[in-house]
Amino acid sequence: MRLNALFRVFFVLYCVEAGLFLLLAPWSSGWDRAVLHIPVAALRSLFLLPVLRGAMSGFGLVHLLWSVHDVQELIVRWRLRAGISS
């Protein structure tokens, strides 16, 4: 496996992990408990806004879609290298 392909595999793993975290974490009870430890009241209320939570979840969805795109590109490259046509 070439270094470029290995880098892309690790990037896909990162995107999946970060995407799932950003998609689910803002809506968990752990998020609420962690936000309560923020010392600045304005930031605390900002992080509890549903709009900001939705934006973070949307950013997680972008990460997941990006990982799907990269997996598809990896599969196409591997098929071309192996001489397999679909």
PDB file of C-alpha atoms in Angstrom:
ATOM      1  CA  MET A   1       0.000   0.000   0.000  1.00  0.00           C
ATOM      2  CA  ARG A   2       1.391   3.356  -0.973  1.00  0.00           C
ATOM      3  CA  LEU A   3       1.885   6.084   1.563  1.00  0.00           C
ATOM      4  CA  ASN A   4      -0.768   8.258  -0.087  1.00  0.00           C
ATOM      5  CA  ALA A   5      -3.380   5.500   0.218  1.00  0.00           C
ATOM      6  CA  LEU A   6      -2.416   4.879   3.839  1.00  0.00           C
ATOM      7  CA  PHE A   7      -2.765   8.586   4.588  1.00  0.00           C
ATOM      8  CA  ARG A   8      -6.202   8.587   2.950  1.00  0.00           C
ATOM      9  CA  VAL A   9      -7.316   5.567   5.014  1.00  0.00           C
ATOM     10  CA  PHE A  10      -6.273   7.329   8.221  1.00  0.00           C
ATOM     11  CA  PHE A  11      -8.043  10.483   7.051  1.00  0.00           C
ATOM     12  CA  VAL A  12     -11.228   8.478   6.435  1.00  0.00           C
ATOM     13  CA  LEU A  13     -10.993   7.014   9.937  1.00  0.00           C
ATOM     14  CA  TYR A  14     -10.526  10.503  11.369  1.00  0.00           C
ATOM     15  CA  CYS A  15     -13.514  11.849   9.418  1.00  0.00           C
ATOM     16  CA  VAL A  16     -15.755   9.015  10.593  1.00  0.00           C
ATOM     17  CA  GLU A  17     -14.705   9.416  14.219  1.00  0.00           C
ATOM     18  CA  ALA A  18     -14.921  13.216  14.246  1.00  0.00           C
ATOM     19  CA  GLY A  19     -18.153  13.134  12.264  1.00  0.00           C
ATOM     20  CA  LEU A  20     -19.879  10.781  14.655  1.00  0.00           C
ATOM     21  CA  PHE A  21     -18.649  12.754  17.644  1.00  0.00           C
ATOM     22  CA  LEU A  22     -19.758  16.110  16.234  1.00  0.00           C
ATOM     23  CA  LEU A  23     -23.063  14.674  15.097  1.00  0.00           C
ATOM     24  CA  LEU A  24     -24.029  13.088  18.413  1.00  0.00           C
ATOM     25  CA  ALA A  25     -22.138  14.852  21.219  1.00  0.00           C
ATOM     26  CA  PRO A  26     -23.956  18.216  21.204  1.00  0.00           C
ATOM     27  CA  TRP A  27     -27.256  16.460  21.932  1.00  0.00           C
ATOM     28  CA  SER A  28     -25.995  14.212  24.743  1.00  0.00           C
ATOM     29  CA  SER A  29     -26.391  14.783  28.458  1.00  0.00           C
ATOM     30  CA  GLY A  30     -22.601  14.798  28.777  1.00  0.00           C
ATOM     31  CA  TRP A  31     -22.543  17.922  26.645  1.00  0.00           C
ATOM     32  CA  ASP A  32     -24.864  19.698  29.082  1.00  0.00           C
ATOM     33  CA  ARG A  33     -22.735  18.672  32.063  1.00  0.00           C
ATOM     34  CA  ALA A  34     -19.519  19.798  30.355  1.00  0.00           C
ATOM     35  CA  VAL A  35     -20.981  23.137  29.315  1.00  0.00           C
ATOM     36  CA  LEU A  36     -21.987  23.879  32.901  1.00  0.00           C
ATOM     37  CA  HIS A  37     -18.261  23.981  33.784  1.00  0.00           C
ATOM     38  CA  ILE A  38     -17.577  26.902  31.420  1.00  0.00           C
ATOM     39  CA  PRO A  39     -16.830  29.901  33.667  1.00  0.00           C
ATOM     40  CA  VAL A  40     -18.191  32.589  31.314  1.00  0.00           C
ATOM     41  CA  ALA A  41     -22.000  32.742  31.424  1.00  0.00           C
ATOM     42  CA  ALA A  42     -22.327  34.141  27.887  1.00  0.00           C
ATOM     43  CA  LEU A  43     -20.330  31.242  26.442  1.00  0.00           C
ATOM     44  CA  ARG A  44     -22.287  28.776  28.531  1.00  0.00           C
ATOM     45  CA  SER A  45     -25.589  30.003  27.139  1.00  0.00           C
ATOM     46  CA  LEU A  46     -24.135  30.087  23.603  1.00  0.00           C
ATOM     47  CA  PHE A  47     -23.102  26.426  23.750  1.00  0.00           C
ATOM     48  CA  LEU A  48     -26.570  25.454  24.949  1.00  0.00           C
ATOM     49  CA  LEU A  49     -28.345  27.106  22.002  1.00  0.00           C
ATOM     50  CA  PRO A  50     -30.012  24.576  19.677  1.00  0.00           C
ATOM     51  CA  VAL A  51     -28.760  26.563  16.662  1.00  0.00           C
ATOM     52  CA  LEU A  52     -25.124  26.067  17.669  1.00  0.00           C
ATOM     53  CA  ARG A  53     -25.749  22.406  18.460  1.00  0.00           C
ATOM     54  CA  GLY A  54     -27.342  21.975  15.047  1.00  0.00           C
ATOM     55  CA  ALA A  55     -24.422  23.711  13.354  1.00  0.00           C
ATOM     56  CA  MET A  56     -21.966  21.375  15.072  1.00  0.00           C
ATOM     57  CA  SER A  57     -24.056  18.376  14.061  1.00  0.00           C
ATOM     58  CA  GLY A  58     -24.105  19.670  10.506  1.00  0.00           C
ATOM     59  CA  PHE A  59     -20.330  19.960  10.568  1.00  0.00           C
ATOM     60  CA  GLY A  60     -20.213  16.338  11.744  1.00  0.00           C
ATOM     61  CA  LEU A  61     -22.444  15.342   8.850  1.00  0.00           C
ATOM     62  CA  VAL A  62     -20.036  17.081   6.472  1.00  0.00           C
ATOM     63  CA  HIS A  63     -17.210  14.987   7.927  1.00  0.00           C
ATOM     64  CA  LEU A  64     -19.195  11.786   7.412  1.00  0.00           C
ATOM     65  CA  LEU A  65     -20.045  12.676   3.822  1.00  0.00           C
ATOM     66  CA  TRP A  66     -16.426  13.554   3.169  1.00  0.00           C
ATOM     67  CA  SER A  67     -15.352  10.135   4.457  1.00  0.00           C
ATOM     68  CA  VAL A  68     -17.864   8.412   2.153  1.00  0.00           C
ATOM     69  CA  HIS A  69     -16.480  10.385  -0.786  1.00  0.00           C
ATOM     70  CA  ASP A  70     -12.902   9.417   0.052  1.00  0.00           C
ATOM     71  CA  VAL A  71     -13.814   5.743   0.486  1.00  0.00           C
ATOM     72  CA  GLN A  72     -15.462   5.762  -2.936  1.00  0.00           C
ATOM     73  CA  GLU A  73     -12.369   7.368  -4.439  1.00  0.00           C
ATOM     74  CA  LEU A  74     -10.130   4.773  -2.791  1.00  0.00           C
ATOM     75  CA  ILE A  75     -12.248   1.936  -4.158  1.00  0.00           C
ATOM     76  CA  VAL A  76     -12.141   3.381  -7.677  1.00  0.00           C
ATOM     77  CA  ARG A  77      -8.360   3.779  -7.508  1.00  0.00           C
ATOM     78  CA  TRP A  78      -7.879   0.237  -6.192  1.00  0.00           C
ATOM     79  CA  ARG A  79     -10.108  -1.171  -8.932  1.00  0.00           C
ATOM     80  CA  LEU A  80      -8.219   0.755 -11.606  1.00  0.00           C
ATOM     81  CA  ARG A  81      -4.903  -0.444 -10.237  1.00  0.00           C
ATOM     82  CA  ALA A  82      -6.125  -4.062 -10.138  1.00  0.00           C
ATOM     83  CA  GLY A  83      -7.657  -3.810 -13.612  1.00  0.00           C
ATOM     84  CA  ILE A  84     -11.184  -4.570 -12.398  1.00  0.00           C
ATOM     85  CA  SER A  85     -13.975  -2.864 -14.321  1.00  0.00           C
ATOM     86  CA  SER A  86     -17.424  -2.376 -12.875  1.00  0.00           C
TER      87      SER A  86
END
